[in-house]
Amino acid sequence: MNALFGVAMVHILVGFFVFITGLGLLRGGESLGINYGQVANNLPPPDKVLDLLQALKLTKARIYDSNPEVLSAFANSNIELIVTVENEMLASLTDPQQALQWVSTRIRPYFPATRITGIAVGNEVFTGEDNTLVASLVPAMVSIHAALVRLRLDQYVQVSTPNSLAVLAQSYPPSAGCFSSELNGIMPQLLQFLQSTNAPFWINAYPYFAYKDDPNRIPLDYVLFNPNSGMIDPYTKLHYDNMLYAQVDAVIFAIARLGFSGLEVRVSETGWPSKGDTDEIGATLENAASYNRNLMRRQFENEGTPLRPNMRLEIYVFALFNEDMKPGPTSERNYGLFQPDGTMAYNVGLLALSSASSASSTASSSASVSLTSSAPKVKLVGYQSFLYSTVLYLLALQILLRRQS
């Protein structure tokens, strides 16, 4: 009887540990993602970049190609990496054989040593002017996913495409969010693919652009996550205290209008330039520091949007470095958190964030606090291996008790 009672208790304990672990209550903090662009002639080599990411306790990054030097350098690290298929390659990858060859040479040789978790097929394809590119996007995604299936990598690597916020015809208020009518034919095909493969919808969202275009009507504090009265959606009555969350919820509503309400939306790019031309209003060091500091603070708390408050919004900040060879206005070359030599481009308040988080948790360093989300849960990281060991111990005890019974 005692042995049977012991077995029952072990079942209960194991079930409890699995249950709370499944809820995420015992997981260590997930890190804020970072976009690692390389349009520059003065960046450190990939192995040094890896050192920087690890020093910052970052575990998620995205690159804009499938650079073998980066993939090799990131091997046997804890960095989850999203690679990109450049826009000019999409047409050829609609051919399943070409897609299979691409995955076989660009992904398979590096996996699983390099933790490739996603393939971004193109970038902001729908808002360009190349109709051939638009027509090639979903077929290329289908072919790439089919290649992953054939190589048994599909359960590890998701396939999606980053979209500009300009895919929306309307974004205010969020509940009125809808896609441009020009995308009526192609957008449902993309959403169907994402739903069938359990992949997220990626959006590049920059409140900076909205403020720059209309600074007299859009409050700066609202776009910078600073304290402000915010706005209330007149239809849902949801309160928004920042523009980024409002933009994401507008995308969620647009997706739902096409019948795909279950899709997760992730922010594949967001950021703020620290320098700009004279007509680029708001592009200052102070504003860039405020935006990224406040964004990180929100990430520490595992926040969701008002529409999905219990689903953590995954965000990739743009960008890791200032990139001196990017074309366009001055702002394009000044989105980086860091200079190419690894020094901070501006102060995002690392010490202040460290002090604030240490009041409720133990942090290993100010750097880890600065770019790692869910700071209040950092103290749980040390317990994770202990909990798994406990589960294994309980399972062993269960087997022993069964033999005795």
CSV table of N, CA, C and O in Angstrom, one decimal, residues 57 300 350 353-370 372 374-381:
chain,number,residue,atom,x,y,z
A,57,LYS,N,24.1,38.7,-23.3
A,57,LYS,CA,23.1,37.6,-22.9
A,57,LYS,C,22.0,37.6,-24.0
A,57,LYS,O,20.9,37.2,-23.7
A,300,PHE,N,11.1,43.3,-20.6
A,300,PHE,CA,11.4,42.7,-19.3
A,300,PHE,C,10.2,42.1,-18.7
A,300,PHE,O,10.3,41.1,-17.9
A,350,LEU,N,21.6,51.4,-19.2
A,350,LEU,CA,21.9,50.0,-18.7
A,350,LEU,C,22.0,49.9,-17.2
A,350,LEU,O,21.5,49.1,-16.6
A,353,LEU,N,18.6,50.4,-15.6
A,353,LEU,CA,17.8,49.2,-15.7
A,353,LEU,C,18.3,48.1,-14.8
A,353,LEU,O,17.5,47.3,-14.2
A,354,SER,N,19.6,48.0,-14.6
A,354,SER,CA,20.2,47.0,-13.7
A,354,SER,C,19.7,47.2,-12.3
A,354,SER,O,19.4,46.3,-11.6
A,355,SER,N,19.8,48.5,-11.9
A,355,SER,CA,19.4,48.8,-10.5
A,355,SER,C,18.0,48.5,-10.3
A,355,SER,O,17.6,48.0,-9.2
A,356,ALA,N,17.1,48.9,-11.2
A,356,ALA,CA,15.7,48.7,-11.1
A,356,ALA,C,15.4,47.2,-11.0
A,356,ALA,O,14.5,46.8,-10.2
A,357,SER,N,16.0,46.4,-11.8
A,357,SER,CA,15.6,45.0,-11.9
A,357,SER,C,16.2,44.2,-10.6
A,357,SER,O,15.6,43.3,-10.2
A,358,SER,N,17.4,44.7,-10.1
A,358,SER,CA,18.0,44.0,-9.0
A,358,SER,C,17.1,44.1,-7.7
A,358,SER,O,17.3,43.3,-6.8
A,359,ALA,N,16.2,45.1,-7.7
A,359,ALA,CA,15.4,45.2,-6.6
A,359,ALA,C,14.4,44.0,-6.4
A,359,ALA,O,14.0,43.7,-5.4
A,360,SER,N,14.1,43.4,-7.6
A,360,SER,CA,13.1,42.3,-7.5
A,360,SER,C,13.8,41.0,-8.0
A,360,SER,O,13.1,39.9,-8.0
A,361,SER,N,15.0,41.0,-8.5
A,361,SER,CA,15.6,39.8,-9.0
A,361,SER,C,17.1,39.9,-8.9
A,361,SER,O,17.7,41.0,-8.8
A,362,THR,N,17.8,38.8,-9.1
A,362,THR,CA,19.3,38.8,-9.1
A,362,THR,C,19.7,38.7,-10.6
A,362,THR,O,19.4,37.8,-11.3
A,363,ALA,N,20.5,39.7,-11.0
A,363,ALA,CA,21.0,39.8,-12.4
A,363,ALA,C,22.5,39.5,-12.4
A,363,ALA,O,23.2,40.0,-11.5
A,364,SER,N,22.9,38.8,-13.4
A,364,SER,CA,24.4,38.5,-13.5
A,364,SER,C,25.2,39.7,-13.9
A,364,SER,O,26.3,39.8,-13.5
A,365,SER,N,24.7,40.7,-14.6
A,365,SER,CA,25.4,41.8,-15.0
A,365,SER,C,24.5,42.9,-15.6
A,365,SER,O,23.4,42.6,-16.0
A,366,SER,N,25.0,44.1,-15.6
A,366,SER,CA,24.1,45.2,-16.2
A,366,SER,C,23.9,44.9,-17.7
A,366,SER,O,22.8,45.2,-18.2
A,367,ALA,N,24.8,44.3,-18.4
A,367,ALA,CA,24.7,44.0,-19.8
A,367,ALA,C,23.5,43.0,-20.0
A,367,ALA,O,22.7,43.1,-20.9
A,368,SER,N,23.5,42.0,-19.1
A,368,SER,CA,22.4,41.0,-19.3
A,368,SER,C,21.1,41.5,-19.0
A,368,SER,O,20.1,41.2,-19.6
A,369,VAL,N,21.0,42.5,-18.1
A,369,VAL,CA,19.7,43.2,-17.8
A,369,VAL,C,19.3,44.0,-19.0
A,369,VAL,O,18.1,44.1,-19.4
A,370,SER,N,20.3,44.7,-19.7
A,370,SER,CA,19.9,45.6,-20.7
A,370,SER,C,19.2,45.1,-21.9
A,370,SER,O,18.3,45.7,-22.4
A,372,THR,N,18.0,41.6,-22.1
A,372,THR,CA,17.3,40.3,-21.8
A,372,THR,C,15.9,40.6,-21.2
A,372,THR,O,15.8,41.4,-20.3
A,374,SER,N,12.1,39.8,-19.6
A,374,SER,CA,11.6,39.2,-18.3
A,374,SER,C,12.7,39.2,-17.2
A,374,SER,O,12.9,38.2,-16.6
A,375,ALA,N,13.2,40.4,-17.0
A,375,ALA,CA,14.2,40.6,-15.9
A,375,ALA,C,13.7,40.1,-14.5
A,375,ALA,O,14.4,39.5,-13.8
A,376,PRO,N,12.4,40.3,-14.2
A,376,PRO,CA,11.9,39.8,-12.9
A,376,PRO,C,12.0,38.2,-12.8
A,376,PRO,O,11.9,37.7,-11.7
A,377,LYS,N,12.2,37.6,-13.9
A,377,LYS,CA,12.3,36.1,-13.9
A,377,LYS,C,13.7,35.6,-14.0
A,377,LYS,O,13.9,34.4,-14.1
A,378,VAL,N,14.7,36.5,-14.1
A,378,VAL,CA,16.1,36.1,-14.3
A,378,VAL,C,16.5,35.1,-13.2
A,378,VAL,O,17.2,34.2,-13.4
A,379,LYS,N,16.0,35.4,-12.0
A,379,LYS,CA,16.4,34.6,-10.9
A,379,LYS,C,16.0,33.1,-11.0
A,379,LYS,O,16.5,32.3,-10.4
A,380,LEU,N,15.0,32.9,-11.9
A,380,LEU,CA,14.5,31.5,-12.1
A,380,LEU,C,15.5,30.7,-12.9
A,380,LEU,O,15.4,29.5,-13.0
A,381,VAL,N,16.3,31.4,-13.7
A,381,VAL,CA,17.2,30.6,-14.6
A,381,VAL,C,18.0,29.6,-13.9
A,381,VAL,O,18.2,28.5,-14.3
